Steps between C-alpha positions, in 0.01 A plus 500: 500500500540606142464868396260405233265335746165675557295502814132347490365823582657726184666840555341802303695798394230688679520325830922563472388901439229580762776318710804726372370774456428647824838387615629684218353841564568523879857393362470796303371727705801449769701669234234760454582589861830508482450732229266706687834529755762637280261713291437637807885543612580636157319803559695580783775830482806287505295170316869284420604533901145390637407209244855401548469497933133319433667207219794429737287440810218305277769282357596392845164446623441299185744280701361420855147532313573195324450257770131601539404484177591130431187458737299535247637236261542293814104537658351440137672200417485327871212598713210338426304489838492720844769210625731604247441882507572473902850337379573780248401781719762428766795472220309847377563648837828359573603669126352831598646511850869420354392800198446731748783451700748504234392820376472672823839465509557579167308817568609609874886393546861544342424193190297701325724791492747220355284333278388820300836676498706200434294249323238755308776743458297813654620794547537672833262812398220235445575190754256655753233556234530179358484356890223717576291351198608139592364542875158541310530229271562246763164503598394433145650143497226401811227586291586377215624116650117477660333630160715231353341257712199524482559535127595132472139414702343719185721379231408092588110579503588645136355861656751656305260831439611574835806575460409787209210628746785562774725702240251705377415609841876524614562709178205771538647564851863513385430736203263721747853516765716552134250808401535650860856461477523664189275816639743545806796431388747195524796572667610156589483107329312453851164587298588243306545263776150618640338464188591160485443364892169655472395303206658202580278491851150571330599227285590258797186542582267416232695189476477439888102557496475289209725218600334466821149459349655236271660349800128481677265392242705323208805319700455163722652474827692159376500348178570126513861425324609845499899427592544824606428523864778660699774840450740210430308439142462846437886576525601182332333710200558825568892491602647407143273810376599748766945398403395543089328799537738654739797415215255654257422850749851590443473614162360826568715611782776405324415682190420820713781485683740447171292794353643736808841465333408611157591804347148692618459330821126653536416544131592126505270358801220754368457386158545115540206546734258674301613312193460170684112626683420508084654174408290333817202641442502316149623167630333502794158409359681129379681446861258243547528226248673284762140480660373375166760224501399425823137499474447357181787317340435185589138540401600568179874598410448523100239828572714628765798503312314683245365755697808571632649507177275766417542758768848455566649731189268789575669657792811536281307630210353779740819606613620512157249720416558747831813507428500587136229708435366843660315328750767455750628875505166570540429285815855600629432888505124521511447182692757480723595876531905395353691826396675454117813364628355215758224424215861468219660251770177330574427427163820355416497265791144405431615384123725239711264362691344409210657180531426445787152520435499262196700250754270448829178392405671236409702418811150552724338255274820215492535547910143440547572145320797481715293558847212302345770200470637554856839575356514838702825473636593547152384881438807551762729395219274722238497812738905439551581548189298776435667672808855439414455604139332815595770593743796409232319756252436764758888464608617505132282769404558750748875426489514565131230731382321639840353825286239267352382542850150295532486317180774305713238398768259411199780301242610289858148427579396424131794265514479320827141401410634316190720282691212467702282376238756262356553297815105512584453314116791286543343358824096519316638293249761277637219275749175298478397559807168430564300819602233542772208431429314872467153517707156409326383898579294703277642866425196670565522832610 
């Protein structure tokens, strides 16, 4: 198929909106929680010790989350009937079951004692703190791998306002636990944890109740032709995205645990965290173009291209502005409750990621081509050398200057992306492979 070709039935910029846009905001509004979290933690007593004991943990649930929420990408692009769903709710299971049992160990024997002191460099004052906030978080992975689920069911029946619906209600609970927090004190990055597995489970279910209503009254039992039939199918697809994004899940232990060996261990952790909850929040909005690639492209590249041409500088030119003008302070000490030094440290890591932010929009929008092609085996070689880059900085870094302290997390991650991004365009641009063919659906919301 060429890229210039255009479908019979035209894409409209306004279909390719009422489409993204949902996506986008419940995108954003993950961050918003987040936020919600350390704003929360920051007005603790002893703010650099808790929101360091909360990022730790969190960047290591990031990792045995991971597996759960490729269920998402997986469900929307392969079930299409009850047949298929059946098929993709036993690899669900099997996923959760191993999740769970991983981080039950993690949580309750000797390994995580080893993995946080020795990996995340912790230090022995807070290794039972940081445990005692993981053995919360663990639960948080369960709810969010079924949300994910039955996010791919809403996702394919272009329901997409669901997903917003769900955050707003997550976030009005989560800012109601923040507020009580706040009134009696937070003594602990367990609040934190709280805060989040309470949220994530309200959310679970507004996408359970409405993926199960889809599953009743929109979705056949068996459509005719559909190859996907059996687990087999589903984790011939989903295997080469679970070893990619486990390469990729790295990154931010790795940069947490090279930030415990920098010259302000906490002051370090602390404001790479809050700098990075500010840099997401603005790209988060634009973490879906890959859905517009996969939705749409072969409707009609030439708009799509445009479109994404379009959004994909503004997330940098947000940052830019946060991190150059009052505005971030502001959010950092009003918002987010950061005393002058923290809000100093976050502010100069947050001018880093500035790169970062002017870099991924386009990497979302060339892997969606990439997965759109079948060529996924190839974001492993994209997310490698994002990894090993990253790592090589982080060594150098905190070998030769560690008092920069979390601009190092944000200069390695800035960096590792743009390997990233060169290997995704070298592999966009070096095939003519013929796409798949997107579905004849209307975007109607």
């Amino acid at each position: 198929m060429n890229d210039s070709s255009i479908s019979e039935h035209p894409v409209t910029y306004k279909q390719m909106l009422a489409f993204f846009l949902p996506l986008g905001f419940s995108s954003t509004l993950v961050t918003v929680s987040h936020v919600i979290i350390n704003s929360t933690l920051a007005r603790s007593p002893n703010p650099e010790f808790i929101i360091s004991t909360y990022a730790i943990a969190l960047s290591l649930y990031s990792l045995t989350e991971r597996p759960g929420i490729l269920l998402r990408q997986t469900c929307s692009t392969l079930v299409r009937d009850r047949n298929s769903f059946r098929a993709m709710t036993s690899i669900s299971n099997y996923v959760l079951a191993c999740i769970m049992l991983l981080n039950t160990i993690i949580a309750y024997t000797p390994l995580g004692t080893v993995v946080f002191r020795h990996f995340f460099g912790v230090e022995e004052a807070a290794l039972e703190p940081t445990l005692g906030v993981y053995r919360i978080l663990m639960f948080v992975s369960i709810f969010s791998g079924i949300r994910c689920l039955y996010h791919g069911i809403i996702i394919y029946n272009m329901r997409t306002k669901w997903l917003t619906i769900g955050m707003v209600i997550r976030l009005a609970a989560m800012y109601g636990l923040s507020l009580y927090f706040i009134r009696t004190g937070v003594n602990s990055g367990k609040a934190g944890a709280i805060i989040f597995l309470s949220g994530m489970a309200i959310e679970c279910l507004v996408a359970w109740l409405e993926g199960r209503n889809l599953l009743r009254h929109s979705i056949p039992d068996k459509v005719e032709g559909h190859a996907i039939t059996n687990r087999s199918h589903i984790f011939k697809f989903y295997k080469p995205l679970l070893y990619s994004s486990f390469i990729a899940v790295l990154i931010g232990p790795s940069i947490n645990a090279m930030l415990g060996k920098t010259a302000e261990q906490q002051l370090a952790v602390a404001s790479f965290a809050l700098a990075s909850s500010i840099n997401l929040l603005v790209l988060s909005f634009f973490t879906y173009l890959h859905q517009i690639v996969l939705n749409f492209y072969a409707k009609d590249s030439r708009k799509v291209k445009r479109f994404a041409f379009t959004l994909a500088f503004l997330p940098g030119l947000l940052t830019a502005l946060l991190s150059f003008t009052p505005i971030g302070p502001w959010i950092l000490t009003q918002v987010m409750g950061a005393n002058e030094e923290l809000m100093r440290a976050s502010l100069d890591t947050l001018r880093v990621l500035m790169l970062y932010s002017f870099i991924f929009p386009w990497i979302d929008y060339g892997n969606g081509i990439i997965m759109m092609r079948g060529q996924t085996k190839m974001m492993m070689r994209s997310q490698m050398g994002n990894v090993v880059l990253t790592i090589a900085t982080l060594i150098l870094c905190v070998w030769m200057t560690p008092g920069w302290n979390g601009t190092i997390g944000a200069l390695a991650q800035s960096l590792g992306v743009a390997a990233e991004l060169t290997i995704v365009m070298i592999v966009v641009n070096s095939g003519n492979t013929p796409v798949r063919p997107a579905r004849d659906k209307g975007a109607s919301l």
